[in-house]
Each structure stands twice: as structure tokens, then as C-alpha cells.
CSV table of C-alpha atoms and ligand atoms in Angstrom, one decimal:
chain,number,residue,atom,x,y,z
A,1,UNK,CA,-7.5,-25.9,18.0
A,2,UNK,CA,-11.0,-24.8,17.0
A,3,UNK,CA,-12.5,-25.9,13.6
A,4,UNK,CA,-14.9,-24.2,12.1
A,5,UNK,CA,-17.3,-24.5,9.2
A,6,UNK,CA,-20.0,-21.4,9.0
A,7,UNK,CA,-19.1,-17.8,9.4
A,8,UNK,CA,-21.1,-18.0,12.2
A,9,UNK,CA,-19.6,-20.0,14.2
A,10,UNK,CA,-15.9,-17.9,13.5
A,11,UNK,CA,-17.6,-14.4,14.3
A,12,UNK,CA,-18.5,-15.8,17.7
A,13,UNK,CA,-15.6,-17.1,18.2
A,14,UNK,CA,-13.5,-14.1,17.5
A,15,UNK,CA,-15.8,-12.1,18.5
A,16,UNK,CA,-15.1,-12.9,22.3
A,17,UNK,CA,-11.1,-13.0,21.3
A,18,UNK,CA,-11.7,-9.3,20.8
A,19,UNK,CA,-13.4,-8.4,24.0
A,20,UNK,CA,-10.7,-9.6,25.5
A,21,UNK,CA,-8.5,-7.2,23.1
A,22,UNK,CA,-7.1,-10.2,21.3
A,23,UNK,CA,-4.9,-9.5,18.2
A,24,UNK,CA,-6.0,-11.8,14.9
A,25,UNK,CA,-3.8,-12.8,12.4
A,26,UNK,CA,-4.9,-14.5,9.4
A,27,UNK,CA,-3.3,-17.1,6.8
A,28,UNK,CA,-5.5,-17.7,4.0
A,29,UNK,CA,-4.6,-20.9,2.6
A,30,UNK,CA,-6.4,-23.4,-0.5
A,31,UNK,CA,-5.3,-26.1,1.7
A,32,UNK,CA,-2.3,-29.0,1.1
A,33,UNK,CA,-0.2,-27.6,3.5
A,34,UNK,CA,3.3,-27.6,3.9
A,35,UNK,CA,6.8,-26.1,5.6
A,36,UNK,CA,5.6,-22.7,3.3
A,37,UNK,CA,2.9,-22.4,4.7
A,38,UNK,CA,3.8,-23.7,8.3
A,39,UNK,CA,6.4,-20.6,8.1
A,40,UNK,CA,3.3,-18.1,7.8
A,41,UNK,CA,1.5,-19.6,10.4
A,42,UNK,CA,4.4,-20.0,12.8
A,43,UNK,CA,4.9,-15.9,12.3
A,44,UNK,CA,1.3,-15.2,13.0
A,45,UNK,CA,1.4,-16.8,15.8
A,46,UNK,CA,4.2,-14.9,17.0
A,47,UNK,CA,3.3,-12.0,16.3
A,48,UNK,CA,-0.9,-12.2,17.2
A,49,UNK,CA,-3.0,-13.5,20.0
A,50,UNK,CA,-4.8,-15.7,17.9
A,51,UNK,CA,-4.1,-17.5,14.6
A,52,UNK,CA,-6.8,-18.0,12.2
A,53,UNK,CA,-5.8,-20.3,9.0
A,54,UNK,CA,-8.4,-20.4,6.1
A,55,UNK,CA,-8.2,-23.8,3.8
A,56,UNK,CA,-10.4,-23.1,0.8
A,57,UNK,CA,-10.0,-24.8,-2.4
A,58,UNK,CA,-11.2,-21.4,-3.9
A,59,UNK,CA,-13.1,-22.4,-7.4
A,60,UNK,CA,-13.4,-18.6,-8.7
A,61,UNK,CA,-9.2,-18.2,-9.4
A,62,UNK,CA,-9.2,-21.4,-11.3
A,63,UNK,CA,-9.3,-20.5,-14.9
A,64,UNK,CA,-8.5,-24.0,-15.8
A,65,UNK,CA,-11.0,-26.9,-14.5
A,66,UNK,CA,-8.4,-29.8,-14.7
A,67,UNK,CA,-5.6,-27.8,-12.5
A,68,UNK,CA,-8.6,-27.3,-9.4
A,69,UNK,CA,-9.7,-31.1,-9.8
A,70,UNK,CA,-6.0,-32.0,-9.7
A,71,UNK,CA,-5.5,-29.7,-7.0
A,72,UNK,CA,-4.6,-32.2,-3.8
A,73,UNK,CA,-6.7,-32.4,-0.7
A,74,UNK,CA,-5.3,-33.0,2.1
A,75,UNK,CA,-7.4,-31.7,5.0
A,76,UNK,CA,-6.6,-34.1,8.1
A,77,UNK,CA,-3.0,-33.6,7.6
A,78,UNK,CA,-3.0,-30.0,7.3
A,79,UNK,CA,-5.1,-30.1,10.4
A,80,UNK,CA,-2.7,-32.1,12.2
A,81,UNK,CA,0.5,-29.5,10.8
A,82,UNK,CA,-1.8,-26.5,11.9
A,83,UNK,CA,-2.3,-27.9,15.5
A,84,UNK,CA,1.5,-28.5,15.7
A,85,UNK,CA,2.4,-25.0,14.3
A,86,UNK,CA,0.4,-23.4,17.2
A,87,UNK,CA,-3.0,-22.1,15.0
A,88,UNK,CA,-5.7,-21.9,16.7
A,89,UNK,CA,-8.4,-22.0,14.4
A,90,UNK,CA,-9.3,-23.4,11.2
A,91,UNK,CA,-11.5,-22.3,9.5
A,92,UNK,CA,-12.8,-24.7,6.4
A,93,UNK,CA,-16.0,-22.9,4.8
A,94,UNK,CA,-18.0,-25.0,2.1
A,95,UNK,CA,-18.0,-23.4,-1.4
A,96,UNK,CA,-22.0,-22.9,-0.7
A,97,UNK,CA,-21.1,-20.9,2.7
A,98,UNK,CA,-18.4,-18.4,0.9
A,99,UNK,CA,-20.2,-18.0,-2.3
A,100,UNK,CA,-23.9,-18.4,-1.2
A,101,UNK,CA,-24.5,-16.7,-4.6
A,102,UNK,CA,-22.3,-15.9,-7.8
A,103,UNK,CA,-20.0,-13.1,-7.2
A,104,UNK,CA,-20.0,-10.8,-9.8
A,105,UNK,CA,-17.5,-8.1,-8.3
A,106,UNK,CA,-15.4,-7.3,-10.9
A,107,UNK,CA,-11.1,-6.4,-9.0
A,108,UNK,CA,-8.7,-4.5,-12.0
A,109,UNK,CA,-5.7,-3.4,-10.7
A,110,UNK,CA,-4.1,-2.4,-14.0
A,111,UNK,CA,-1.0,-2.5,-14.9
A,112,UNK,CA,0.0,-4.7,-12.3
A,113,UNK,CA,-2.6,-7.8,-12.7
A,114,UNK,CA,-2.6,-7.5,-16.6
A,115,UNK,CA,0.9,-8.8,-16.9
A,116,UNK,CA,2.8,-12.1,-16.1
A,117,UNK,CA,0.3,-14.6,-14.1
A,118,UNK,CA,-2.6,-12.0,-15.2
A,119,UNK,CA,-1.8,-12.6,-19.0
A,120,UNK,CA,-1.6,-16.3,-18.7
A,121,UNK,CA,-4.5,-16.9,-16.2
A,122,UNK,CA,-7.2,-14.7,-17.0
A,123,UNK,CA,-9.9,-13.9,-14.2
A,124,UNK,CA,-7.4,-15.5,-11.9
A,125,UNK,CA,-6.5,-12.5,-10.1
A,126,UNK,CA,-10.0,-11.7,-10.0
A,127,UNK,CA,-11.0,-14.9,-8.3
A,128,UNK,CA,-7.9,-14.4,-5.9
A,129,UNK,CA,-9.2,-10.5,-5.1
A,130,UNK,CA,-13.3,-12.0,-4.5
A,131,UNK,CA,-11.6,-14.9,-2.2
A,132,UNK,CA,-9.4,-12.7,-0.4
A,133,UNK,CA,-11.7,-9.9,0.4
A,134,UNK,CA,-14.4,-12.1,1.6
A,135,UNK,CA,-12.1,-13.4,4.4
A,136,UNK,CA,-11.0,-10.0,5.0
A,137,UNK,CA,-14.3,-9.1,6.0
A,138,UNK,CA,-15.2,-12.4,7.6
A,139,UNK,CA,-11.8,-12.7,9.8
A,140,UNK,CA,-11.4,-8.9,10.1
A,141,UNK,CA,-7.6,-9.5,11.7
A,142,UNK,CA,-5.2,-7.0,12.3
A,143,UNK,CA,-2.5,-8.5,9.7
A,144,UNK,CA,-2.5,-11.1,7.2
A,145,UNK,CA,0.2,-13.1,6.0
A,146,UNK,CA,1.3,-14.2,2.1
A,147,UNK,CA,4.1,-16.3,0.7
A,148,UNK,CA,6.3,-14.3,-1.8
A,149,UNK,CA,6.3,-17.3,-4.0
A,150,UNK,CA,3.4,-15.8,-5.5
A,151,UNK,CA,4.6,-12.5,-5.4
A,152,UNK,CA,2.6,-10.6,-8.3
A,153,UNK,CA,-0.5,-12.1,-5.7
A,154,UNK,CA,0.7,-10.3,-3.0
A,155,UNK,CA,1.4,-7.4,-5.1
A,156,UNK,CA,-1.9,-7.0,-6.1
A,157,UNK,CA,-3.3,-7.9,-2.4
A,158,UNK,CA,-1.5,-4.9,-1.4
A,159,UNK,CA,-3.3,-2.5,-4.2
A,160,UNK,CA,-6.9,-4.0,-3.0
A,161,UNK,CA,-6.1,-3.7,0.9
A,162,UNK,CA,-4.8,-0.1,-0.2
A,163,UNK,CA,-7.7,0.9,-2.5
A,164,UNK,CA,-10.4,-0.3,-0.4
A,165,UNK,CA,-8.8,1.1,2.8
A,166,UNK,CA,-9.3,-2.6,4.6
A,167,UNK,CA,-8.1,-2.0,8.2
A,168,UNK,CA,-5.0,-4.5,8.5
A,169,UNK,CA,-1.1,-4.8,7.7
A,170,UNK,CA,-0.2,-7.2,5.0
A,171,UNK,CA,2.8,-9.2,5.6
A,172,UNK,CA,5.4,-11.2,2.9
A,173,UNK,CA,6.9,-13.5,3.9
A,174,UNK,CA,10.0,-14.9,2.4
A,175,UNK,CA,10.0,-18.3,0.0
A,176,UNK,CA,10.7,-21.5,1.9
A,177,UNK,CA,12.6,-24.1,0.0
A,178,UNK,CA,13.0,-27.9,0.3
A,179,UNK,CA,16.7,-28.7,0.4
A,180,UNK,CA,17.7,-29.1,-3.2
A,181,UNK,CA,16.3,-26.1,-3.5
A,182,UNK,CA,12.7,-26.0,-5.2
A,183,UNK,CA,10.3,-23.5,-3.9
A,184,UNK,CA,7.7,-25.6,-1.3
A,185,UNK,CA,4.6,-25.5,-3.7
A,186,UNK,CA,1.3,-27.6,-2.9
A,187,UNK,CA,1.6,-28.8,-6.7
A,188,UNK,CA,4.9,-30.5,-5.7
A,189,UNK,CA,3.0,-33.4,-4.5
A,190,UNK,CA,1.4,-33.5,-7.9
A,191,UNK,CA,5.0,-34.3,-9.7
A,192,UNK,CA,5.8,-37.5,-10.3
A,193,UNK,CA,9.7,-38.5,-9.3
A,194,UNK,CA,11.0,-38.0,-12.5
A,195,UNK,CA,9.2,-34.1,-12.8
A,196,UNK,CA,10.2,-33.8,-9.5
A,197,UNK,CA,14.3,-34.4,-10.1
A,198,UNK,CA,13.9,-31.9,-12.9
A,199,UNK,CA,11.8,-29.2,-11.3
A,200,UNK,CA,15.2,-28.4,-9.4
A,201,UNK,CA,16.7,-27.0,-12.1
A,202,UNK,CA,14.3,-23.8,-12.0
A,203,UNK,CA,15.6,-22.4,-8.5
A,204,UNK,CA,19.4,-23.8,-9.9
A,205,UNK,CA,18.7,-21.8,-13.1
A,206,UNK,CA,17.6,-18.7,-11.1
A,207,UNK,CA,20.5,-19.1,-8.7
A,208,UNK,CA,23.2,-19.0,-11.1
A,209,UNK,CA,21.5,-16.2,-13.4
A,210,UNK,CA,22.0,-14.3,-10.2
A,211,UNK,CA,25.8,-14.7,-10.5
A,212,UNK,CA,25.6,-14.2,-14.1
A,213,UNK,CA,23.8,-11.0,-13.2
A,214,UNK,CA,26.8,-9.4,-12.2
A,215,UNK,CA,28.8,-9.5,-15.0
A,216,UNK,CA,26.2,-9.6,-17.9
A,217,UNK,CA,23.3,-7.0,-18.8
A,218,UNK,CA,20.0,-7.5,-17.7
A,219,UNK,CA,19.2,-8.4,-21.7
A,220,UNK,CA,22.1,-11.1,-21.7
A,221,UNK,CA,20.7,-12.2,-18.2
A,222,UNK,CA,17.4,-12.8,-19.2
A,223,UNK,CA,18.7,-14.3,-22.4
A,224,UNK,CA,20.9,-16.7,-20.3
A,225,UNK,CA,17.6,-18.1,-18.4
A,226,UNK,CA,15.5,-18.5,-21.3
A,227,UNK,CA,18.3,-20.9,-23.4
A,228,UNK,CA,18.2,-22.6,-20.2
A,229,UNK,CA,15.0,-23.4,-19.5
A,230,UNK,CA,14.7,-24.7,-22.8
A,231,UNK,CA,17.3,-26.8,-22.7
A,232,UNK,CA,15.5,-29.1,-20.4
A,233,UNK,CA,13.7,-31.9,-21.8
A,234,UNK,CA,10.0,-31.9,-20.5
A,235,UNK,CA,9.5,-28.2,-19.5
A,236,UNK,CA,7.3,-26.3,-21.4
A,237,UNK,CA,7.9,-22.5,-20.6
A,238,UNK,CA,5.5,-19.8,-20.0
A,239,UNK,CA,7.4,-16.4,-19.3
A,240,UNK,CA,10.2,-15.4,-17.4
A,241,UNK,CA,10.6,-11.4,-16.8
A,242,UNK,CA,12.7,-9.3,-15.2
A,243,UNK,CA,10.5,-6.4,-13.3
A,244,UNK,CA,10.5,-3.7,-10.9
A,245,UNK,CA,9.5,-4.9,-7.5
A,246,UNK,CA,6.7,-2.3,-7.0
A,247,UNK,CA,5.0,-2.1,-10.3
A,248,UNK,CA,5.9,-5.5,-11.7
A,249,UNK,CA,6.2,-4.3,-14.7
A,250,UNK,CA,9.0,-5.3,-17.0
A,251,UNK,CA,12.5,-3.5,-17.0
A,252,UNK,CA,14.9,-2.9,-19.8
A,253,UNK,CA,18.5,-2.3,-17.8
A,254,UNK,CA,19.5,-2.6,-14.2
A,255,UNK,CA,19.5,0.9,-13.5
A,256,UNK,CA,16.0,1.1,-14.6
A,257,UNK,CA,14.8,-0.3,-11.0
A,258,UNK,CA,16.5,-0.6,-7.5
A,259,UNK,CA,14.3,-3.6,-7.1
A,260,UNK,CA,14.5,-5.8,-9.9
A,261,UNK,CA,13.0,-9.8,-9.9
A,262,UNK,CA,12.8,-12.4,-12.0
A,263,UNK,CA,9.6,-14.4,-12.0
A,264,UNK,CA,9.2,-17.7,-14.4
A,265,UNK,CA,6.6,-19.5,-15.1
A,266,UNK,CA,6.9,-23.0,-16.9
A,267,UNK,CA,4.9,-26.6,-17.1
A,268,UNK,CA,7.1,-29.4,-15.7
A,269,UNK,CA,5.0,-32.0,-17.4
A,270,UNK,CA,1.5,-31.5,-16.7
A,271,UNK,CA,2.0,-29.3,-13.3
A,272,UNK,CA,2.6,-25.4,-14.0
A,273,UNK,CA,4.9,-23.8,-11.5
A,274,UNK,CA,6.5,-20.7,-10.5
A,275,UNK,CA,9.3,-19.1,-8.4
A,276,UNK,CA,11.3,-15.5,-8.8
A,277,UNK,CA,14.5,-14.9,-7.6
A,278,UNK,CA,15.5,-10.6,-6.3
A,279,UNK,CA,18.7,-9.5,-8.2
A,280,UNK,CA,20.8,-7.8,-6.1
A,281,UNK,CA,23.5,-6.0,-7.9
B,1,PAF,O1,-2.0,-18.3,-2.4
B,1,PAF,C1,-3.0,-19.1,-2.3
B,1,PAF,O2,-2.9,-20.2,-1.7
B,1,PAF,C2,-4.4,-18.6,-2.7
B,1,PAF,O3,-4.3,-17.8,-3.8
B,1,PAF,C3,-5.1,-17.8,-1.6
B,1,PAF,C4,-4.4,-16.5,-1.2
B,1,PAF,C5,-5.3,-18.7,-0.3
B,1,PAF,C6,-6.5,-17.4,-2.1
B,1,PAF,O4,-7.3,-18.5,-2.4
């Protein structure tokens, strides 16, 4: 496994992949690895020649200072996961080598990015579109792969690819959970045991709304996860919507979407997570 610090360096090396009609795949990661993100990689690898993984603590989607020095770094482990998962390069820019000068390019994908995440983290979907599109152009692979954890992410990295008519397929790929259930988040590491026993009630919550789902409205549904997020001492809620797949924005009744999801937000303790469960009716 080749790792690499300059653009440089990774246009020569893929460079010769592609004379030798090499396929790229890319997984662009802010590092902290773990089984999610093992599951991406093992899929590029499958399906491309070669496997490039990006680790880049990205500064520009950080709209709040303490959460990116908090974020965990983790680099010679993730190297070691990478190597075992098959990559075959790494590529681990400075900030100085991606961002040799501000970027000012301004990403608005409205409605989708002004709701949810893009409400409670402004200019972080802007700092996810600058970060994204850079590698885009520096990796140029044929597809490029995303968690659905962060779904309204990949949402909105499908409107960019679309709009500026960047040559590459964009692939979801499903959330990975640890065995109780919590959806495999780098901030995990950040929980301490006590935040971590209680972070499993979000996917159990989500779970059994899904059941609920099925005999309730979507109004009683959405109700039903609200009480009981807030009846857990210690979580501090942000949002939890129920919205159409495609446009992520929020629906009023099940028939108003064939693919409807739930996405929360909340702080457990200091350490804001996520996760979204599909309702399938
Ligand atoms: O999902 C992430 O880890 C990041 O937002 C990404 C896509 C690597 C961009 O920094």
C-alpha cells in the first residue's frame, strides 16, 4: 500500500494505473477509521483496479472549532485497517497542500442543504462540497463511495456530481452497525462508557418507530420518537424529520413519498450524533 502526501506524487501514481486502463475508486475519509468505513473500501476494491482512500481532517465543514479539535486522530491504525482491507493507496494531504490558499467557492444546493444538518451546521455543507470536489479533481476515479449514515451528505454529493457534470458514479452504501446496534461513527470513540450504553437507544428508538410505523400516522410516528428521545436523561436533541428520500425535504403523511426516512440528530453528552432509519410501509 502506497502512501502519499502531495498531489504530485498521487497523479503519478495513477496516472500510470490509467495507462494501463486501471479503474479508480475513491473513499474519501476525515480519517478514524472503522468497520463503516472498512465496508466502503472493501466494495471499492471489488468493484475497481485500484483503491484510493483519502484521510483528511477537512477544517472548512467544521462550523464548530471544539468538535474538529476533538475530532480523533488515528492515522497508523487506519493505515494498518486500510492495508488489511485491500486499499492500495492513501492518500493523507496536509491542510497547506489541499487548500494552498482560502477557498472562497461558494456550493448552494437549495432546498436540499438548507434543511436538517444544513440548518444546524451552517457552511458545513459548503465545506463538505470544497473538500469533496477538490479530490474529485485530484483522484479523478470512475466511482466514489459514501456511507448513508450521512445521507443528506450524500444527497447533496449527488446534486454537485450532477450539476457540475463530474465524470464518475456515486455509490451509497448501506449503514454498518456495531452489535447493539449504534451506527459505527468515528465520534463513538469520543463517548465515554456511560454516553456510549445510552447512545443505543437512538437506533432502538428508530427500530421500534418502524413497527410503530405501521399502525400509527406518520404525525403520531414522529410524535412517538420525539417523547422518546426526550425521555432519556443526557440527550440533548437537535431534529428528527421524516422526509422524502430524493428531496429531503419534510413530509406530512405516508402517502406523500414512496421513500420516506427519518433522520435525528441529538447530543449524547458533549458528542453530536446522527443516524436515519427508511420506513417501509
Ligand atoms: O463523511 C465524511 O467523513 C466527510 O464529510 C468527507 C466526505 C470525507 C469529506 O470530508
Amino acid at each position: 500500500m502506497l502512501i502519499v502526501q502531495t498531489i504530485a506524487e498521487l497523479k503519478a501514481c495513477l496516472n500510470k494505473e490509467r495507462e494501463q486502463g486501471h479503474s479508480v475508486g475513491l473513499v474519501p475519509t476525515m480519517g478514524a477509521l472503522h468497520a463503516g468505513h472498512a465496508s466502503l473500501v472493501e466494495r471499492s476494491v471489488k468493484e475497481n483496479d485500484v483503491t484510493v482512500v483519502s484521510i483528511f481532517l477537512n477544517p472548512t465543514q467544521f462550523n464548530d472549532k471544539k468538535d474538529l479539535e476533538r475530532y480523533p486522530r488515528t492515522l497508523e491504525a487506519d493505515c494498518e485497517l486500510l492495508e488489511k482491507c485491500g486499499a492500495q493507496v492513501v492518500f493523507a494531504p496536509s491542510v497547506d497542500e489541499v487548500y494552498p490558499e482560502p477557498d472562497t467557492r461558494v456550493f448552494s444546493y437549495p432546498p436540499t442543504d438548507s434543511v436538517m444538518e444544513g440548518a444546524f451546521r451552517p457552511g458545513h455543507f459548503n465545506g463538505v462540497c470544497q473538500i469533496v470536489s477538490k479530490l474529485f479533481m485530484m483522484v479523478e476515479p470512475d466511482k466514489a463511495y459514501f456511507g448513508e449514515k450521512d445521507f443528506q451528505q450524500l444527497a447533496i454529493i449527488r446534486e454537485m456530481v450532477k450539476q457540475m457534470n463530474f465524470p464518475l458514479e456515486i455509490v451509497g452504501c448501506p449503514i454498518v452497525r456495531e452489535d447493539d446496534g449504534l451506527a459505527m461513527s468515528s465520534r463513538n470513540m469520543l463517548l465515554t462508557a456511560e454516553e456510549r450504553v445510552r447512545a443505543v437507544n437512538i437506533s432502538r428508538i428508530l427500530k421500534e418507530s418502524r413497527d410503530y410505523a405501521n399502525e400509527h400516522t406518520l404525525q403520531e410516528t414522529r410524535r412517538f420518537v420525539e417523547e422518546q428521545i426526550a425521555a432519556i436523561d443526557g440527550f440533548i436533541p437537535e431534529y428528527f424529520q421524516i422526509v422524502d428520500g430524493n428531496t429531503l425535504q419534510q413530509i406530512e403523511s405516508w402517502e406523500d413519498s414512496d421513500y420516506r426516512v427519518g433522520c435525528i440528530a441529538l447530543f449524547c453528552g458533549k458528542i453530536r450524533l446522527i443516524d436515519n432509519i427508511t420506513y417501509i410501509l
